Short mmCIF file of C-alpha atoms in Angstrom, two decimals:
data_model
loop_
_atom_site.label_atom_id
_atom_site.label_comp_id
_atom_site.label_asym_id
_atom_site.label_seq_id
_atom_site.Cartn_x
_atom_site.Cartn_y
_atom_site.Cartn_z
CA UNK A 727 -14.03 3.65 -8.51
CA UNK A 728 -14.90 0.04 -9.18
CA UNK A 729 -15.25 -2.28 -6.18
CA UNK A 730 -12.63 -4.66 -7.60
CA UNK A 731 -9.95 -1.96 -7.75
CA UNK A 732 -6.30 -2.71 -8.35
CA UNK A 733 -4.36 -0.76 -5.74
CA UNK A 734 -0.86 -0.04 -4.57
CA UNK A 735 -1.01 0.57 -0.82
CA UNK A 736 1.86 2.37 0.83
CA UNK A 737 3.73 0.87 3.75
CA UNK A 738 2.33 3.13 6.47
CA UNK A 739 -1.25 2.31 5.49
CA UNK A 740 -0.50 -1.43 5.58
CA UNK A 741 1.20 -1.17 8.97
CA UNK A 742 -1.72 0.85 10.34
CA UNK A 743 -4.03 -1.88 9.07
CA UNK A 744 -1.95 -4.51 10.87
CA UNK A 745 -1.89 -2.60 14.16
CA UNK A 746 -5.52 -1.45 14.36
CA UNK A 747 -8.04 -4.03 13.18
CA UNK A 748 -11.02 -1.65 13.28
CA UNK A 749 -9.28 1.26 11.58
CA UNK A 750 -10.07 2.71 8.15
CA UNK A 751 -6.79 1.28 6.75
CA UNK A 752 -7.67 -2.19 8.08
CA UNK A 753 -11.18 -2.06 6.63
CA UNK A 754 -9.79 -0.84 3.32
CA UNK A 755 -7.12 -3.54 3.11
CA UNK A 756 -9.71 -6.24 3.95
CA UNK A 757 -11.97 -4.90 1.19
CA UNK A 758 -9.12 -4.92 -1.32
CA UNK A 759 -8.07 -8.45 -0.37
CA UNK A 760 -11.65 -9.71 -0.71
CA UNK A 761 -12.83 -7.76 -3.75
CA UNK A 762 -9.85 -6.17 -5.47
CA UNK A 763 -6.13 -6.63 -5.90
CA UNK A 764 -3.22 -5.34 -3.85
CA UNK A 765 -0.17 -4.79 -6.02
CA UNK A 766 3.42 -5.09 -4.81
CA UNK A 767 6.74 -4.62 -6.52
CA UNK A 768 9.89 -6.10 -5.04
CA UNK A 769 10.84 -2.66 -3.72
CA UNK A 770 7.49 -1.87 -2.10
CA UNK A 771 7.34 -5.26 -0.39
CA UNK A 772 10.96 -4.97 0.76
CA UNK A 773 10.13 -1.67 2.46
CA UNK A 774 7.12 -3.25 4.17
CA UNK A 775 9.23 -6.15 5.45
CA UNK A 776 11.97 -3.85 6.69
CA UNK A 777 9.62 -1.53 8.53
CA UNK A 778 7.36 -4.22 9.99
CA UNK A 779 10.37 -5.90 11.60
CA UNK A 780 11.42 -2.76 13.47
CA UNK A 781 11.70 -3.37 17.22
CA UNK A 782 9.21 -0.58 17.99
CA UNK A 783 6.41 -2.90 16.79
CA UNK A 784 7.44 -5.79 19.09
CA UNK A 785 4.90 -4.85 21.76
CA UNK A 786 2.06 -4.50 19.25
CA UNK A 787 2.54 -7.36 16.80
CA UNK A 788 4.10 -10.72 17.66
CA UNK A 789 6.81 -12.28 15.54
CA UNK A 790 4.39 -15.01 14.43
CA UNK A 791 1.76 -12.44 13.47
CA UNK A 792 4.29 -10.44 11.43
CA UNK A 793 5.41 -13.58 9.62
CA UNK A 794 1.79 -14.50 8.91
CA UNK A 795 0.92 -10.99 7.69
CA UNK A 796 3.88 -10.85 5.33
CA UNK A 797 3.19 -14.35 4.05
CA UNK A 798 -0.52 -13.67 3.51
CA UNK A 799 0.00 -10.28 1.87
CA UNK A 800 2.68 -11.72 -0.43
CA UNK A 801 0.47 -14.68 -1.37
CA UNK A 802 -2.66 -12.60 -1.98
CA UNK A 803 -0.93 -9.82 -3.90
CA UNK A 804 -0.32 -9.39 -7.56
CA UNK A 805 3.39 -8.92 -8.14
CA UNK A 806 4.32 -6.17 -10.55
CA UNK A 807 7.70 -6.06 -12.29
CA UNK A 808 9.12 -2.56 -12.59
CA UNK A 809 11.50 -2.25 -15.54
CA UNK A 810 13.70 0.44 -16.95
CA UNK A 811 15.26 3.47 -15.36
CA UNK A 812 12.95 4.75 -12.64
CA UNK A 813 11.61 8.24 -13.17
CA UNK A 814 11.56 10.76 -10.33
CA UNK A 815 8.12 12.04 -9.26
CA UNK A 816 8.02 12.84 -5.55
CA UNK A 817 9.96 15.25 -3.35
CA UNK A 818 10.92 12.15 -1.37
CA UNK A 819 12.69 9.69 -3.66
CA UNK A 820 11.76 6.83 -1.29
CA UNK A 821 8.12 7.36 -2.26
CA UNK A 822 8.73 6.90 -5.98
CA UNK A 823 8.76 3.09 -5.70
CA UNK A 824 5.01 3.20 -4.99
CA UNK A 825 4.36 5.32 -8.07
CA UNK A 826 6.51 3.02 -10.21
CA UNK A 827 4.54 -0.02 -8.99
CA UNK A 828 1.20 1.73 -9.57
CA UNK A 829 2.10 2.79 -13.11
CA UNK A 830 3.69 -0.55 -14.06
CA UNK A 831 0.75 -2.48 -12.60
CA UNK A 832 -1.88 -0.25 -14.20
CA UNK A 833 -3.35 0.38 -10.75
CA UNK A 834 -6.69 2.08 -10.34
CA UNK A 835 -5.36 3.94 -7.32
CA UNK A 836 -2.29 4.48 -5.15
CA UNK A 837 -3.39 4.67 -1.50
CA UNK A 838 -1.29 6.75 0.85
CA UNK A 839 -1.41 9.08 3.79
CA UNK A 840 1.97 10.57 2.84
CA UNK A 841 1.76 14.29 2.04
CA UNK A 842 4.59 14.03 -0.51
CA UNK A 843 2.55 11.54 -2.52
CA UNK A 844 -0.87 13.07 -1.93
CA UNK A 845 0.24 16.48 -3.18
CA UNK A 846 0.90 14.93 -6.59
CA UNK A 847 -2.80 14.14 -7.01
CA UNK A 848 -2.20 11.65 -9.82
CA UNK A 849 0.68 10.36 -11.89
CA UNK A 850 0.22 8.92 -15.38
CA UNK A 851 -3.52 8.70 -14.77
CA UNK A 852 -3.24 6.89 -11.43
CA UNK A 853 -4.95 8.89 -8.68
CA UNK A 854 -3.17 9.13 -5.33
CA UNK A 855 -5.73 9.20 -2.55
CA UNK A 856 -5.91 8.79 1.25
CA UNK A 857 -7.37 5.59 2.73
CA UNK A 858 -10.66 7.10 3.95
CA UNK A 859 -11.48 8.56 0.54
CA UNK A 860 -10.72 5.29 -1.24
CA UNK A 861 -12.78 3.27 1.24
CA UNK A 862 -15.68 5.68 0.76
CA UNK A 863 -15.45 5.36 -3.04
CA UNK A 864 -15.21 1.56 -2.91
CA UNK A 865 -18.00 1.01 -0.42
CA UNK A 866 -20.44 3.79 -1.28
CA UNK A 867 -19.52 4.44 -4.89
CA UNK A 868 -18.45 7.64 -6.66
CA UNK A 869 -21.85 9.32 -6.57
CA UNK A 870 -22.28 9.14 -2.78
#
């Protein structure tokens, strides 16, 4: 995988990155923001906003930090329009928005820890991989 990968990152990976600065998701998101592109559709970003504002995160991430994260992610991202009638791919229809964004944005990878997405392996040529595997491929290269 090329170091300047275009990636759709699912909500749980982004929230993990926000909560744990030294985690694999955080290192991966930093790499993507510095060297690649994070892709959002309106639907994927809306889910991130909704989940990040849940009260259960109040003790971990301040209101100001959440506002800053959302602002920075929105500003740094490439926004992908998703047109047409969405096709169903995953057992969980809520996961399909990530696939739609990845396909529409010609992503190099969809990054997720969600079993419903990971079991698909790839959709329309876009691999669906967990954060640790993607970080390994980006940092060490495919032959490592």
